[in-house]
GROMACS .gro file of C-alpha atoms in nm:
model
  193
    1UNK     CA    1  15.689 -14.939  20.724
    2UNK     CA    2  15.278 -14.916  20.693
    3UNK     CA    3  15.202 -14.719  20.422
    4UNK     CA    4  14.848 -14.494  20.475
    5UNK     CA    5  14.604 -14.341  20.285
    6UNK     CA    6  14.429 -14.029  20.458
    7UNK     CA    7  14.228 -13.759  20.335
    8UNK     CA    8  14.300 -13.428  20.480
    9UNK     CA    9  14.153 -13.101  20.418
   10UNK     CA   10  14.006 -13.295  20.101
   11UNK     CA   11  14.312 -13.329  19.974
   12UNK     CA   12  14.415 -13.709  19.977
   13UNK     CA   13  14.775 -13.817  20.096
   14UNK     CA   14  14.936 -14.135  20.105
   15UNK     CA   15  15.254 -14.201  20.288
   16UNK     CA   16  15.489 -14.461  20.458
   17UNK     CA   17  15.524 -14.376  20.818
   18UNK     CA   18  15.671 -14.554  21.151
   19UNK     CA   19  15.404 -14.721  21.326
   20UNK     CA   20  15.468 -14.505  21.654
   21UNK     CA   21  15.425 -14.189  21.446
   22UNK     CA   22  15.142 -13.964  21.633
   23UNK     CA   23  14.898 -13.811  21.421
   24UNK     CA   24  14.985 -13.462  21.515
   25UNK     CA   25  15.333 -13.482  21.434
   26UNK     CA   26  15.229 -13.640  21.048
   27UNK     CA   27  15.006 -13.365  21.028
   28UNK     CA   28  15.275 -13.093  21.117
   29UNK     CA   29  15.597 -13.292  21.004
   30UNK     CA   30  15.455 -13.439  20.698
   31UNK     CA   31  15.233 -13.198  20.553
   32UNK     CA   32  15.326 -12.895  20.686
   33UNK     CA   33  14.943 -12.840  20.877
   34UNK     CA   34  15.144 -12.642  21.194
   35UNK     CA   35  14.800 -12.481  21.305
   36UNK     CA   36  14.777 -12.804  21.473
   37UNK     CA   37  14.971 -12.745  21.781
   38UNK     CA   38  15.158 -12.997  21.981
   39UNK     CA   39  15.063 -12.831  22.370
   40UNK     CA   40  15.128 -13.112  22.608
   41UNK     CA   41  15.162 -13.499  22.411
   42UNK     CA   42  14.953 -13.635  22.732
   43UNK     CA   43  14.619 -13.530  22.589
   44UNK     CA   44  14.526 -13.371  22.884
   45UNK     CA   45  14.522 -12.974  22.690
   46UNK     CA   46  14.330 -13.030  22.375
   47UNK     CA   47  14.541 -12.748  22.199
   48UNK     CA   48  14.615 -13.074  21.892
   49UNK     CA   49  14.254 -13.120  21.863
   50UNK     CA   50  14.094 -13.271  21.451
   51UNK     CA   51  13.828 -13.408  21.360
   52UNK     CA   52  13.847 -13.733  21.225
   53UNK     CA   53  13.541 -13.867  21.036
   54UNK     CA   54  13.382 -13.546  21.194
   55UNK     CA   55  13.413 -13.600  21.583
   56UNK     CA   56  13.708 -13.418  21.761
   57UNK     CA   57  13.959 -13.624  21.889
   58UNK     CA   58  14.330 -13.537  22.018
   59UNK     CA   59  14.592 -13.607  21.749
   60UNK     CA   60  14.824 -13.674  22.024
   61UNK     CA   61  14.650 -13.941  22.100
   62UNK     CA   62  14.614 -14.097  21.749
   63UNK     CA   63  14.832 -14.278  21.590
   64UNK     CA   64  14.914 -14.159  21.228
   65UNK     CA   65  14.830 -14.530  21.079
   66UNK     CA   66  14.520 -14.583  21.287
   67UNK     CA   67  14.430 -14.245  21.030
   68UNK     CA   68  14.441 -14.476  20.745
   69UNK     CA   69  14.103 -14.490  20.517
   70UNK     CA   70  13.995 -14.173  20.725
   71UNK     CA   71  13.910 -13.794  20.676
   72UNK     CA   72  14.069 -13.531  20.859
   73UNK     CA   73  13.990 -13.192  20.923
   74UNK     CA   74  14.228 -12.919  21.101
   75UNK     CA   75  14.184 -12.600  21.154
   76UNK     CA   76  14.328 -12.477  20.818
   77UNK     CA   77  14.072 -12.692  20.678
   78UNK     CA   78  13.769 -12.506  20.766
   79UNK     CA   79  13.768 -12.155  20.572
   80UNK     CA   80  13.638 -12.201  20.243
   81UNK     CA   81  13.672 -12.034  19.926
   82UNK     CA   82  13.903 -11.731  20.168
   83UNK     CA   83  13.609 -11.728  20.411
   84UNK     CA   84  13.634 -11.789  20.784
   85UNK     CA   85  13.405 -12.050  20.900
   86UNK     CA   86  13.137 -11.902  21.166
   87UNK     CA   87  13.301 -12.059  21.434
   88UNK     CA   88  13.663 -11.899  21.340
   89UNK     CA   89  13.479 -11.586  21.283
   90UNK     CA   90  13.292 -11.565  21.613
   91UNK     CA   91  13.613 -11.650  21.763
   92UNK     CA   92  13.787 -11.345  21.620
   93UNK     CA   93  13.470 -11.100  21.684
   94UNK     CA   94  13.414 -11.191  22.083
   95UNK     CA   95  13.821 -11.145  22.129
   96UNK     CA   96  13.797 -11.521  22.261
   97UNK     CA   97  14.195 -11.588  22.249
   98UNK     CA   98  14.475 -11.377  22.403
   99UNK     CA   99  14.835 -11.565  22.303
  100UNK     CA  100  14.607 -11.816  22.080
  101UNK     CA  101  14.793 -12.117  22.159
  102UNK     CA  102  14.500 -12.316  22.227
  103UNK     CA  103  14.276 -12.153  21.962
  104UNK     CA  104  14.272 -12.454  21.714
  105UNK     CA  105  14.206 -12.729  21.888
  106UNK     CA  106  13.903 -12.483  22.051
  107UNK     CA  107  13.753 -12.400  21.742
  108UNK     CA  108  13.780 -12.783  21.643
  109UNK     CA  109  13.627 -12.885  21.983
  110UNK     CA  110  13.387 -12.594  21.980
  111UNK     CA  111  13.254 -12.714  21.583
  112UNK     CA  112  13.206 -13.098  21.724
  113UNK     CA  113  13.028 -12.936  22.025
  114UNK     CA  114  12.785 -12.752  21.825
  115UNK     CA  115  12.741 -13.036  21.572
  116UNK     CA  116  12.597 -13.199  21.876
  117UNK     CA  117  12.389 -12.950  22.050
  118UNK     CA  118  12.188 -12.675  21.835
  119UNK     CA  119  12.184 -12.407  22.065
  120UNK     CA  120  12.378 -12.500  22.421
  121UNK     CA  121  12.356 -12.273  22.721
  122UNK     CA  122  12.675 -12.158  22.919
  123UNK     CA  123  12.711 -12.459  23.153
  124UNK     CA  124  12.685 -12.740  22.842
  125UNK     CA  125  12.918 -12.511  22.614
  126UNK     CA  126  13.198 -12.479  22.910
  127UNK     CA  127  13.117 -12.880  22.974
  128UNK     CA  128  13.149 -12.964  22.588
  129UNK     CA  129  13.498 -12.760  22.600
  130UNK     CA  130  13.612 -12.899  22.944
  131UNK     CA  131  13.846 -13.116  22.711
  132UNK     CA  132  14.052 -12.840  22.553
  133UNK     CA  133  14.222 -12.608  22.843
  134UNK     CA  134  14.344 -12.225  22.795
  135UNK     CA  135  14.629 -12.122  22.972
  136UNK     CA  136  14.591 -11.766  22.944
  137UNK     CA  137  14.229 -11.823  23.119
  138UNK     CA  138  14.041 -11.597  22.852
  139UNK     CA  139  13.771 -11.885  22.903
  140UNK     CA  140  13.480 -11.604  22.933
  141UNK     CA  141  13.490 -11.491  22.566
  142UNK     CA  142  13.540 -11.845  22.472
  143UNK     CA  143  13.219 -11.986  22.633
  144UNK     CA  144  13.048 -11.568  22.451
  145UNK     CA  145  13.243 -11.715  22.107
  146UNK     CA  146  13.063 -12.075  22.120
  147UNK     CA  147  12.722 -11.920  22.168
  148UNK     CA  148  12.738 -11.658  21.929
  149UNK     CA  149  12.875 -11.922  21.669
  150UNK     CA  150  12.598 -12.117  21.758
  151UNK     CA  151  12.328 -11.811  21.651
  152UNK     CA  152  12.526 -11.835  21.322
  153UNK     CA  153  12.539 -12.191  21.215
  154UNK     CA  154  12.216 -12.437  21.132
  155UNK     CA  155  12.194 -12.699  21.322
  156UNK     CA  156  12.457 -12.986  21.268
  157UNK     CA  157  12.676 -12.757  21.039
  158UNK     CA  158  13.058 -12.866  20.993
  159UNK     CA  159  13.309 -12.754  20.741
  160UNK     CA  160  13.173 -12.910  20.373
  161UNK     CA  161  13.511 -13.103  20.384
  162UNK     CA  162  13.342 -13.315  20.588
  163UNK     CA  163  13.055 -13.362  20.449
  164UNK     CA  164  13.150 -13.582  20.157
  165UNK     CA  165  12.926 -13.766  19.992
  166UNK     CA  166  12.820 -14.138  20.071
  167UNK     CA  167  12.972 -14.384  19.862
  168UNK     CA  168  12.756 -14.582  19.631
  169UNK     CA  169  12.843 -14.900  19.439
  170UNK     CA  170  12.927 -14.768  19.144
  171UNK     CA  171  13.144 -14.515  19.330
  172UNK     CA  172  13.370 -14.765  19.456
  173UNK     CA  173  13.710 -14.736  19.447
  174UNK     CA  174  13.918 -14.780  19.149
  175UNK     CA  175  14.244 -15.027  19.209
  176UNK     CA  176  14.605 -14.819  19.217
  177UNK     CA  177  14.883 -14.918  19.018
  178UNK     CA  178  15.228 -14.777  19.154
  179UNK     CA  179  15.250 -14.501  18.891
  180UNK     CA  180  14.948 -14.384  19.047
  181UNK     CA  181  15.071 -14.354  19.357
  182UNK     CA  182  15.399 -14.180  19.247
  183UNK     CA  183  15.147 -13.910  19.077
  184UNK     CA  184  14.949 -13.876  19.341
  185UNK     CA  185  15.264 -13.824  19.600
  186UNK     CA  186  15.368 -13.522  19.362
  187UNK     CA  187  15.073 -13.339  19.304
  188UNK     CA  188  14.935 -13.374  19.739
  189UNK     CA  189  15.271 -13.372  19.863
  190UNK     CA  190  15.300 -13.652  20.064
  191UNK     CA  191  15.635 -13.851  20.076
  192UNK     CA  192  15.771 -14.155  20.014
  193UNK     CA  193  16.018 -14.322  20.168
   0.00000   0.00000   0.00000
């Protein structure tokens, strides 16, 4: 089986894993990260929506090993320090879910959305989200919660999970010997197999 290296939440995991393995089901299955919701596994509902490298994708549409050597964000990844992040928050304040199913992968698509656009109107906020569908139709308060979490962010803001910092030379990887791997496996809690 491949064996991948991923960073997650900043926390760094490396696993074996089937090559068919979806990316949302190794984030749920694997390491537990269930605010990642599996909604339809055709990528048509955006509910399983991460960032990887910073750009939203659908992690039903990923494969966990094309992950390798890249950073992930979910949803649990963006509070910091016990703080909502301004998009979560703005969420919760304009009421913009009702059974909050596809909540997550909104938030996620709504922080790559205003990564891109400083201060959207209506029609490029509900175009930016036209990728991530609500069920319950509370899409009002969604496009309300994407403006007024653009009034609260600077431009280009993201969770500082992803904002790690460039690699230089002399920050090059070091080379892993197997008991390295075994510690690391313990303390992240990825698995073996």
């Amino acid at each position: 089986m491949p064996r991948i290296t991923v960073n997650v939440d900043g926390t760094h995991y490396t696993d074996e894993v089937e090559p068919r393995l979806l990316l949302v089901q190794y984030l749920r299955e694997r390491l537990g990260k269930v605010g990642t919701v599996i909604g339809c596994d055709t990528s048509n509902c955006g509910a399983c929506t991460v960032h990887m490298d910073g750009h939203s994708v659908k992690s039903c549409s990923v494969l966990a090993v094309q992950a390798d050597g890249h950073d992930v964000t979910t949803v649990e990844g963006l509070a910091q320090d016990g703080r909502l992040h301004p998009v979560q928050e703005a969420f919760h304040d304009n009421h913009a879910l009702q059974c909050g199913f596809c909540t997550p992968g909104m938030i996620m698509q709504a922080l790559d959305l205003l990564a891109e656009v400083n201060d959207p109107d209506d029609q490029q906020i509900r175009e930016g989200m036209e990728g991530n569908l609500c069920r319950c139709t509370g899409y009002q308060n969604i496009v309300r919660a994407v403006r007024d979490a653009s009034h609260r962010m600077q431009p280009g803001a993201g969770p500082a999970v992803e904002h790690a910092p460039e690699k230089t030379q002399s920050q090059a990887p070091v080379p892993r010997t197997p008991a390295d791997e075994q510690v690391e496996t313990k303390v992240t809690g990825g698995r073996q197999s």
